[in-house]
Coordinates of C-alpha atoms in Angstrom, one line a residue:
X1 CA -20.7 17.3 35.3
X2 CA -24.2 18.7 35.7
X3 CA -26.5 15.7 35.2
X4 CA -29.2 17.9 36.9
X5 CA -29.5 21.6 36.2
X6 CA -27.4 23.5 38.8
X7 CA -29.2 26.0 41.0
X8 CA -28.5 29.5 39.9
X9 CA -28.2 31.2 43.3
X10 CA -25.6 32.8 45.5
X11 CA -26.0 30.2 48.3
X12 CA -25.6 27.4 45.7
X13 CA -22.4 28.9 44.5
X14 CA -21.1 29.2 48.0
X15 CA -22.0 25.6 48.7
X16 CA -20.3 24.4 45.6
X17 CA -17.2 26.3 46.6
X18 CA -17.2 24.9 50.1
X19 CA -17.5 21.4 48.8
X20 CA -14.6 21.9 46.4
X21 CA -12.1 23.9 48.6
X22 CA -10.6 20.8 50.3
X23 CA -9.4 19.7 46.9
X24 CA -8.2 23.1 45.6
X25 CA -4.6 22.4 46.4
X26 CA -2.5 19.4 45.3
X27 CA -5.5 17.4 44.2
X28 CA -6.5 20.1 41.7
X29 CA -3.0 20.6 40.4
X30 CA -2.5 16.9 39.9
X31 CA -5.8 16.1 38.3
X32 CA -7.2 19.2 36.7
X33 CA -6.3 18.2 33.1
X34 CA -8.0 14.8 33.2
X35 CA -11.4 14.6 31.7
X36 CA -13.1 11.5 33.1
X37 CA -16.5 12.2 31.6
X38 CA -19.6 13.9 33.0
X39 CA -20.1 11.3 35.7
X40 CA -16.4 10.8 36.4
X41 CA -14.6 12.0 39.6
X42 CA -13.1 15.0 37.9
X43 CA -10.7 17.3 39.9
X44 CA -12.1 20.5 38.5
X45 CA -14.2 22.9 40.6
X46 CA -17.1 23.4 38.1
X47 CA -17.6 26.8 39.7
X48 CA -17.6 28.5 36.3
X49 CA -21.4 29.0 35.9
X50 CA -21.5 31.0 39.2
X51 CA -18.3 32.9 38.5
X52 CA -19.4 33.8 35.0
X53 CA -22.6 35.5 36.3
X54 CA -20.9 36.7 39.4
X55 CA -23.2 34.8 41.7
X56 CA -19.8 34.0 43.1
X57 CA -16.9 36.5 43.0
X58 CA -13.4 35.6 41.9
X59 CA -11.9 37.0 45.0
X60 CA -14.3 34.9 47.2
X61 CA -13.1 31.7 45.5
X62 CA -9.4 32.8 45.7
X63 CA -9.7 33.9 49.4
X64 CA -11.2 30.5 50.3
X65 CA -8.5 28.6 48.5
X66 CA -5.7 30.6 50.2
X67 CA -7.3 30.2 53.6
X68 CA -7.3 26.4 53.1
X69 CA -4.1 25.8 51.2
X70 CA -2.0 29.0 51.1
X71 CA -1.2 30.8 47.9
X72 CA 1.6 28.4 46.9
X73 CA -0.5 25.4 47.7
X74 CA -3.5 26.6 45.7
X75 CA -1.6 28.5 43.0
X76 CA -2.8 26.4 40.1
X77 CA -6.5 26.8 41.0
X78 CA -6.0 30.5 41.7
X79 CA -4.4 30.9 38.3
X80 CA -7.3 29.3 36.6
X81 CA -9.7 31.7 38.4
X82 CA -7.4 34.6 37.3
X83 CA -7.5 33.5 33.7
X84 CA -11.2 34.6 33.8
X85 CA -10.1 38.0 35.1
X86 CA -7.3 38.2 32.5
X87 CA -9.6 37.4 29.5
X88 CA -12.3 39.9 30.7
X89 CA -9.7 42.6 31.0
X90 CA -8.1 41.7 27.7
X91 CA -11.4 41.9 25.8
X92 CA -12.4 45.1 27.6
X93 CA -9.2 46.8 26.4
X94 CA -9.5 45.4 22.9
X95 CA -13.3 45.3 22.3
X96 CA -12.6 45.1 18.6
X97 CA -12.2 41.4 19.0
X98 CA -15.8 41.0 20.2
X99 CA -17.1 43.1 17.2
X100 CA -14.9 41.2 14.8
X101 CA -16.2 37.9 16.2
X102 CA -19.8 39.1 15.6
X103 CA -18.9 40.1 12.1
X104 CA -17.1 36.8 11.5
X105 CA -20.3 35.0 12.6
X106 CA -22.3 36.9 10.1
X107 CA -19.8 36.3 7.3
X108 CA -19.7 32.6 8.1
X109 CA -23.5 32.3 8.1
X110 CA -23.4 33.9 4.7
X111 CA -20.9 31.3 3.5
X112 CA -23.0 28.5 4.8
X113 CA -26.1 29.9 3.0
X114 CA -24.2 29.8 -0.3
X115 CA -22.2 26.6 0.1
X116 CA -24.2 23.4 0.4
X117 CA -21.2 21.3 1.3
X118 CA -20.2 23.6 4.1
X119 CA -23.8 23.7 5.3
X120 CA -23.9 19.8 5.4
X121 CA -20.5 19.6 7.1
X122 CA -21.6 22.1 9.7
X123 CA -24.9 20.3 10.4
X124 CA -23.0 17.0 10.7
X125 CA -20.8 18.6 13.4
X126 CA -23.7 20.2 15.2
X127 CA -25.6 16.8 15.2
X128 CA -22.5 15.0 16.6
X129 CA -22.5 12.7 13.6
X130 CA -18.9 12.9 12.5
X131 CA -16.5 10.0 12.3
X132 CA -14.7 11.2 15.5
X133 CA -16.4 9.5 18.5
X134 CA -14.8 11.9 21.0
X135 CA -16.1 15.0 19.2
X136 CA -19.6 13.5 18.9
X137 CA -19.6 12.7 22.6
X138 CA -18.7 16.2 23.5
X139 CA -21.4 17.7 21.3
X140 CA -24.0 15.6 23.1
X141 CA -22.5 16.3 26.5
X142 CA -22.6 20.0 25.9
X143 CA -26.1 19.9 24.6
X144 CA -27.3 17.7 27.5
X145 CA -25.4 19.3 30.4
X146 CA -24.4 22.8 29.4
X147 CA -20.8 22.1 30.4
X148 CA -17.5 20.7 29.1
X149 CA -14.2 20.1 30.8
X150 CA -11.8 22.8 29.9
X151 CA -9.4 20.4 28.2
X152 CA -12.3 19.0 26.1
X153 CA -13.1 22.5 25.0
X154 CA -9.6 22.9 23.6
X155 CA -9.7 19.5 21.8
X156 CA -13.2 20.2 20.5
X157 CA -12.2 23.7 19.1
X158 CA -9.0 22.4 17.5
X159 CA -10.9 19.5 15.8
X160 CA -13.7 21.9 14.7
X161 CA -11.2 24.3 13.1
X162 CA -8.4 22.1 11.8
X163 CA -10.0 18.7 11.1
X164 CA -13.6 19.5 10.2
X165 CA -12.4 22.8 8.7
X166 CA -15.4 24.8 9.9
X167 CA -15.4 28.6 10.6
X168 CA -14.0 29.2 14.1
X169 CA -16.6 31.8 14.9
X170 CA -19.5 29.4 14.4
X171 CA -17.9 27.0 16.9
X172 CA -17.5 29.9 19.4
X173 CA -21.2 30.7 18.8
X174 CA -22.2 27.1 19.4
X175 CA -20.4 27.2 22.7
X176 CA -21.8 30.5 23.7
X177 CA -25.4 29.3 23.0
X178 CA -25.0 26.1 25.0
X179 CA -22.5 26.7 27.9
X180 CA -23.9 27.6 31.2
X181 CA -20.7 29.5 31.8
X182 CA -20.7 31.0 28.3
X183 CA -18.5 34.0 28.8
X184 CA -18.0 36.4 25.9
X185 CA -14.3 37.1 26.8
X186 CA -13.1 33.6 27.8
X187 CA -15.0 32.0 25.0
X188 CA -14.2 34.3 22.1
X189 CA -10.5 34.8 23.0
X190 CA -10.0 31.1 23.7
X191 CA -11.4 30.1 20.3
X192 CA -9.2 32.8 18.7
X193 CA -6.2 31.3 20.6
X194 CA -7.0 27.7 19.4
X195 CA -7.3 29.0 15.8
X196 CA -3.9 30.7 16.0
X197 CA -5.4 34.2 15.9
X198 CA -4.5 35.3 19.4
X199 CA -0.8 34.3 19.8
X200 CA 0.9 34.7 16.4
X201 CA 2.4 31.5 15.1
X202 CA 0.9 29.3 17.9
X203 CA -2.4 27.5 17.0
X204 CA -3.5 24.8 19.5
X205 CA -3.3 21.4 17.8
X206 CA -5.3 18.5 19.4
X207 CA -3.4 15.2 19.3
X208 CA -4.8 11.7 19.8
X209 CA -2.1 10.8 22.3
X210 CA -3.0 13.7 24.5
X211 CA -6.8 12.9 24.2
X212 CA -6.1 9.3 25.0
X213 CA -3.9 10.1 28.0
X214 CA -6.2 12.7 29.6
X215 CA -9.4 10.9 29.1
X216 CA -7.7 7.8 30.5
X217 CA -8.3 5.8 27.3
X218 CA -12.0 6.7 26.9
X219 CA -11.1 8.2 23.5
X220 CA -8.4 7.7 20.9
X221 CA -9.3 9.3 17.6
X222 CA -6.0 8.2 16.0
X223 CA -5.4 9.3 12.4
X224 CA -8.9 11.0 12.1
X225 CA -7.4 14.2 13.7
X226 CA -5.5 16.5 11.4
X227 CA -2.2 17.6 13.1
X228 CA -0.6 19.1 10.0
X229 CA -1.6 22.7 10.7
X230 CA -0.1 25.9 9.5
X231 CA -0.4 29.0 11.6
X232 CA -2.4 31.8 10.0
X233 CA -0.5 34.7 8.6
X234 CA -0.7 38.4 9.5
X235 CA -2.0 38.1 13.1
X236 CA -1.7 41.4 14.8
X237 CA -2.7 42.8 18.2
X238 CA -4.9 45.9 18.0
X239 CA -3.9 48.9 20.1
X240 CA -4.7 48.6 23.8
X241 CA -7.5 50.8 25.0
X242 CA -8.2 52.2 28.5
X243 CA -9.2 50.2 31.5
X244 CA -12.2 51.3 33.5
X245 CA -11.4 53.6 36.5
X246 CA -13.1 53.6 39.9
X247 CA -16.3 55.6 40.0
X248 CA -17.4 57.9 42.8
X249 CA -21.1 57.0 43.0
X250 CA -23.8 58.1 45.3
X251 CA -27.4 56.8 45.8
X252 CA -30.1 59.5 46.1
X253 CA -33.8 59.1 46.8
X254 CA -34.3 59.0 43.0
X255 CA -31.6 56.4 42.3
X256 CA -32.7 52.9 41.4
X257 CA -30.8 49.6 41.0
X258 CA -30.5 47.8 37.6
X259 CA -29.3 44.2 37.8
X260 CA -27.9 42.4 34.8
X261 CA -27.0 38.7 34.3
X262 CA -23.3 39.7 34.2
X263 CA -23.2 40.6 37.8
X264 CA -25.7 39.1 40.2
X265 CA -24.2 40.3 43.5
X266 CA -24.9 44.0 43.4
X267 CA -25.4 44.2 47.2
X268 CA -21.7 43.4 47.6
X269 CA -20.9 46.5 45.6
X270 CA -23.6 48.9 46.6
X271 CA -24.5 47.5 50.0
X272 CA -28.0 46.8 51.3
X273 CA -30.2 49.9 51.0
X274 CA -33.7 50.9 50.4
X275 CA -34.0 51.4 46.7
X276 CA -37.1 53.1 45.2
X277 CA -36.8 50.7 42.3
X278 CA -34.9 47.4 41.7
X279 CA -35.2 46.1 38.2
X280 CA -33.6 43.0 36.7
X281 CA -33.0 42.6 33.0
X282 CA -32.2 39.5 31.0
X283 CA -30.0 39.7 27.9
X284 CA -29.3 36.0 27.2
X285 CA -30.7 36.1 23.7
X286 CA -28.2 38.9 22.8
X287 CA -25.5 36.2 23.0
X288 CA -26.2 35.0 19.5
X289 CA -28.4 35.4 16.4
X290 CA -29.2 31.7 16.8
X291 CA -31.3 30.0 19.4
X292 CA -29.8 30.0 22.9
X293 CA -30.2 26.7 24.8
X294 CA -33.2 26.7 27.2
X295 CA -31.0 25.6 30.2
X296 CA -28.7 28.6 29.6
X297 CA -31.7 31.0 29.5
X298 CA -33.2 29.3 32.6
X299 CA -29.9 29.6 34.6
X300 CA -29.6 33.3 33.8
X301 CA -33.3 33.9 34.6
X302 CA -33.1 32.1 37.9
X303 CA -30.0 33.9 38.8
X304 CA -31.7 37.2 38.1
X305 CA -34.6 36.2 40.2
X306 CA -32.3 35.2 43.1
X307 CA -30.5 38.6 42.9
X308 CA -33.8 40.4 42.8
X309 CA -34.9 38.6 46.0
X310 CA -31.6 39.6 47.7
X311 CA -32.0 43.3 46.7
X312 CA -35.5 44.3 47.6
X313 CA -36.9 47.7 46.8
X314 CA -40.1 49.7 47.1
X315 CA -40.7 48.4 43.6
X316 CA -39.0 45.2 42.4
X317 CA -39.6 44.3 38.8
X318 CA -38.3 41.6 36.5
X319 CA -36.6 39.9 35.1
X320 CA -37.5 41.9 32.0
X321 CA -36.3 40.3 28.8
X322 CA -34.4 42.8 26.6
X323 CA -34.7 40.6 23.5
X324 CA -37.3 43.0 22.0
X325 CA -37.9 46.8 21.9
X326 CA -40.9 46.2 24.2
X327 CA -38.4 45.0 26.9
X328 CA -36.3 48.2 26.5
X329 CA -39.4 50.3 26.8
X330 CA -40.6 48.5 29.8
X331 CA -37.5 49.4 31.7
X332 CA -37.9 53.1 30.9
X333 CA -41.6 53.0 31.9
X334 CA -40.8 51.3 35.2
X335 CA -38.1 53.9 36.0
X336 CA -40.4 56.8 35.1
X337 CA -43.3 55.3 37.1
X338 CA -41.0 55.0 40.2
X339 CA -39.8 58.6 39.8
X340 CA -36.2 57.4 39.2
X341 CA -33.8 59.6 37.2
X342 CA -30.7 57.3 37.6
X343 CA -30.1 53.6 37.6
X344 CA -26.9 52.3 39.2
X345 CA -25.6 49.0 37.8
X346 CA -22.4 47.0 38.3
X347 CA -20.1 47.6 35.3
X348 CA -21.0 45.4 32.3
X349 CA -17.9 44.3 30.4
X350 CA -17.7 44.0 26.6
X351 CA -20.1 41.4 25.3
X352 CA -23.8 40.8 24.6
X353 CA -25.1 42.4 27.8
X354 CA -23.0 45.5 27.0
X355 CA -24.6 45.5 23.6
X356 CA -28.0 45.3 25.2
X357 CA -27.1 48.2 27.5
X358 CA -26.0 50.2 24.5
X359 CA -29.5 49.7 23.1
X360 CA -31.1 50.5 26.4
X361 CA -29.3 53.8 27.2
X362 CA -30.8 56.0 24.5
X363 CA -34.3 54.6 25.4
X364 CA -33.7 55.7 29.0
X365 CA -32.2 59.0 28.0
X366 CA -35.4 59.9 26.1
X367 CA -37.0 60.3 29.5
X368 CA -34.0 61.9 31.1
X369 CA -32.9 58.7 32.9
X370 CA -29.2 58.1 33.3
X371 CA -27.6 54.7 33.7
X372 CA -24.4 54.8 35.8
X373 CA -22.0 51.8 35.6
X374 CA -19.7 51.1 38.6
X375 CA -16.7 48.9 38.2
X376 CA -15.6 46.5 40.9
X377 CA -12.3 47.2 42.8
X378 CA -11.1 43.7 41.6
X379 CA -11.5 44.7 38.0
X380 CA -10.0 48.2 38.4
X381 CA -7.0 46.6 40.1
X382 CA -6.3 43.8 37.7
X383 CA -7.6 44.7 34.3
X384 CA -4.7 47.2 33.6
X385 CA -2.3 44.2 33.4
X386 CA -4.4 42.5 30.7
X387 CA -2.2 43.8 27.9
X388 CA -0.1 40.8 26.7
X389 CA 0.0 37.2 27.6
X390 CA -1.4 35.6 30.8
X391 CA 1.9 35.1 32.5
X392 CA 2.8 38.7 32.3
X393 CA -0.6 39.4 33.8
X394 CA 0.0 36.8 36.5
X395 CA 3.4 38.4 37.4
X396 CA 1.4 41.6 38.2
X397 CA -1.5 39.8 39.8
X398 CA 0.3 37.5 42.2
X399 CA 1.9 40.1 44.5
X400 CA -1.5 41.9 44.6
X401 CA -3.1 38.7 45.7
X402 CA -0.3 38.1 48.2
X403 CA -0.9 41.6 49.6
X404 CA -4.6 40.9 49.9
X405 CA -3.9 37.7 51.8
X406 CA -1.5 39.4 54.1
X407 CA -3.8 42.3 54.8
X408 CA -6.3 39.9 56.6
X409 CA -9.0 40.7 54.1
X410 CA -9.7 37.0 53.3
X411 CA -13.4 36.3 53.5
X412 CA -15.8 33.8 52.2
X413 CA -18.6 36.3 52.0
X414 CA -20.2 37.6 48.8

């Protein structure tokens, strides 16, 4: 899908959206499940790298689709965009799933260190050297492009868990390290769903007939895929936590702007203003204890630089890498030097960047600097419905989107 590295900028995201919108109606609904390969004429939008980093907002994509096709005509595409909102809200209200995933990764690495056979099987999978040609192709496609078709991601995860019998958390980690759109909510919860840990009694089982049909005969693994799968026992949903509320924020002469890679359109939240300090921070390496792919780091870095250029201040600094204590200290020193006692930032949802912010906050507080996170109206409006399955969420979201469309608020802007 991305033979060449996509441009990590707001204009590039808007251009991609504009090129796709004519196909966001019936064409998308008809062809979205077909994976024709990285150079095939796929019906998907491939907007996810921009949406994941909020170089393009969910509502911008939805508004454009409704303006072109109406809500009914573009409903399948709009639902797919809303899946991202649903997953984010679900993880935000059950952050234990993120922490459990991290713990599962650590546990799995410990198992690999002690079990030579498991270590060899894992390396065979990561090298794309299994006896399943489709799986091997997807390993290489992911490594070379930073992208996989959504249907291929489901097949891949199912084969990883149920045929290769590898720890699900290490598969999720592999995706998070290599996907340009590697999102902690969508990725973690989707892998849990495939493994049968999200919806009790319902693991996702990849089948050769399905792969053959939707790759139009490119792949047919046949008997090599295990379809005799038992759902795991004892799957429970933890209690639902609170959803972030709207924040009444104000910018004073000593308020700076902090930009993270999770939200690269801060001007659409805070407006264009004269900041005494604008500082961009990179947290890509917080995604995993393993090496994050260079193209993933480069995309986030370029997106931060683009956001920094769109939000000038008396002092503009970064991107500063938060992978080390030196980076955390550099943020505090920059704020102190600029006379800033508060940093506004778009709300960071549960995941690696939130982990980085949790490490940064006490460092800032040591010099009396506060970080204030401001949720977006879209999240405040929709995350409260992220309590059960997607279609209950959609039942709540659809009328809100209809109301938005009817209010005349449709806009292609950031």
